[in-house]
Structures are given as C-alpha cells and as structure tokens.
C-alpha cells in the first residue's frame, strides 16, 4: 500500500468522535439526522 500517514497522525489524540452519540443500542448513526421530509425527498428521486 502507500506510505500515507494514518488519520490519527493528522487529527491527534483529541480528535472529535461521534461514537456513542445516540446511545449504545444505536444502529443507524448519522441517519438519525434525517427527518421525514428528507426521507420523502430521497424517495422522490
């Protein structure tokens, strides 16, 4: 592979994280940001 540095090297030890943002049982992650109108907009496409 390449000799590119890992993301951790760029972001550092205090990099932001969304792990656990919606609780330990969450299975959809950032899809929690979608509301019904956005889902319907996607369906229309």
PDB file of N, CA and C in Angstrom, residues 20-32:
ATOM      1  N   UNK A  20     -21.025   6.576  20.056  1.00  0.00           N
ATOM      2  CA  UNK A  20     -21.873   6.624  21.240  1.00  0.00           C
ATOM      3  C   UNK A  20     -22.783   7.832  21.317  1.00  0.00           C
ATOM      4  N   UNK A  21     -22.795   8.667  20.301  1.00  0.00           N
ATOM      5  CA  UNK A  21     -23.587   9.895  20.333  1.00  0.00           C
ATOM      6  C   UNK A  21     -25.071   9.624  20.564  1.00  0.00           C
ATOM      7  N   UNK A  22     -25.601   8.565  19.951  1.00  0.00           N
ATOM      8  CA  UNK A  22     -27.018   8.255  20.061  1.00  0.00           C
ATOM      9  C   UNK A  22     -27.288   7.057  20.966  1.00  0.00           C
ATOM     10  N   UNK A  23     -26.324   6.706  21.777  1.00  0.00           N
ATOM     11  CA  UNK A  23     -26.509   5.615  22.734  1.00  0.00           C
ATOM     12  C   UNK A  23     -25.915   4.302  22.265  1.00  0.00           C
ATOM     13  N   UNK A  24     -25.751   3.374  23.178  1.00  0.00           N
ATOM     14  CA  UNK A  24     -25.078   2.115  22.873  1.00  0.00           C
ATOM     15  C   UNK A  24     -25.868   1.182  21.949  1.00  0.00           C
ATOM     16  N   UNK A  25     -27.181   1.364  21.844  1.00  0.00           N
ATOM     17  CA  UNK A  25     -28.005   0.472  21.015  1.00  0.00           C
ATOM     18  C   UNK A  25     -28.283   1.025  19.629  1.00  0.00           C
ATOM     19  N   UNK A  26     -27.728   2.181  19.308  1.00  0.00           N
ATOM     20  CA  UNK A  26     -27.983   2.795  18.008  1.00  0.00           C
ATOM     21  C   UNK A  26     -27.382   1.955  16.889  1.00  0.00           C
ATOM     22  N   UNK A  27     -28.140   1.812  15.798  1.00  0.00           N
ATOM     23  CA  UNK A  27     -27.658   1.044  14.650  1.00  0.00           C
ATOM     24  C   UNK A  27     -27.638   1.853  13.361  1.00  0.00           C
ATOM     25  N   UNK A  28     -28.072   3.105  13.391  1.00  0.00           N
ATOM     26  CA  UNK A  28     -28.152   3.875  12.156  1.00  0.00           C
ATOM     27  C   UNK A  28     -27.224   5.084  12.112  1.00  0.00           C
ATOM     28  N   UNK A  29     -26.612   5.445  13.220  1.00  0.00           N
ATOM     29  CA  UNK A  29     -25.632   6.533  13.228  1.00  0.00           C
ATOM     30  C   UNK A  29     -26.156   7.837  12.700  1.00  0.00           C
ATOM     31  N   UNK A  30     -25.480   8.422  11.718  1.00  0.00           N
ATOM     32  CA  UNK A  30     -25.843   9.745  11.208  1.00  0.00           C
ATOM     33  C   UNK A  30     -27.196   9.767  10.510  1.00  0.00           C
ATOM     34  N   UNK A  31     -27.758   8.628  10.209  1.00  0.00           N
ATOM     35  CA  UNK A  31     -29.107   8.623   9.644  1.00  0.00           C
ATOM     36  C   UNK A  31     -30.113   9.193  10.636  1.00  0.00           C
ATOM     37  N   UNK A  32     -29.743   9.268  11.918  1.00  0.00           N
ATOM     38  CA  UNK A  32     -30.605   9.910  12.912  1.00  0.00           C
ATOM     39  C   UNK A  32     -30.844  11.377  12.591  1.00  0.00           C
TER      40      UNK A  32
END
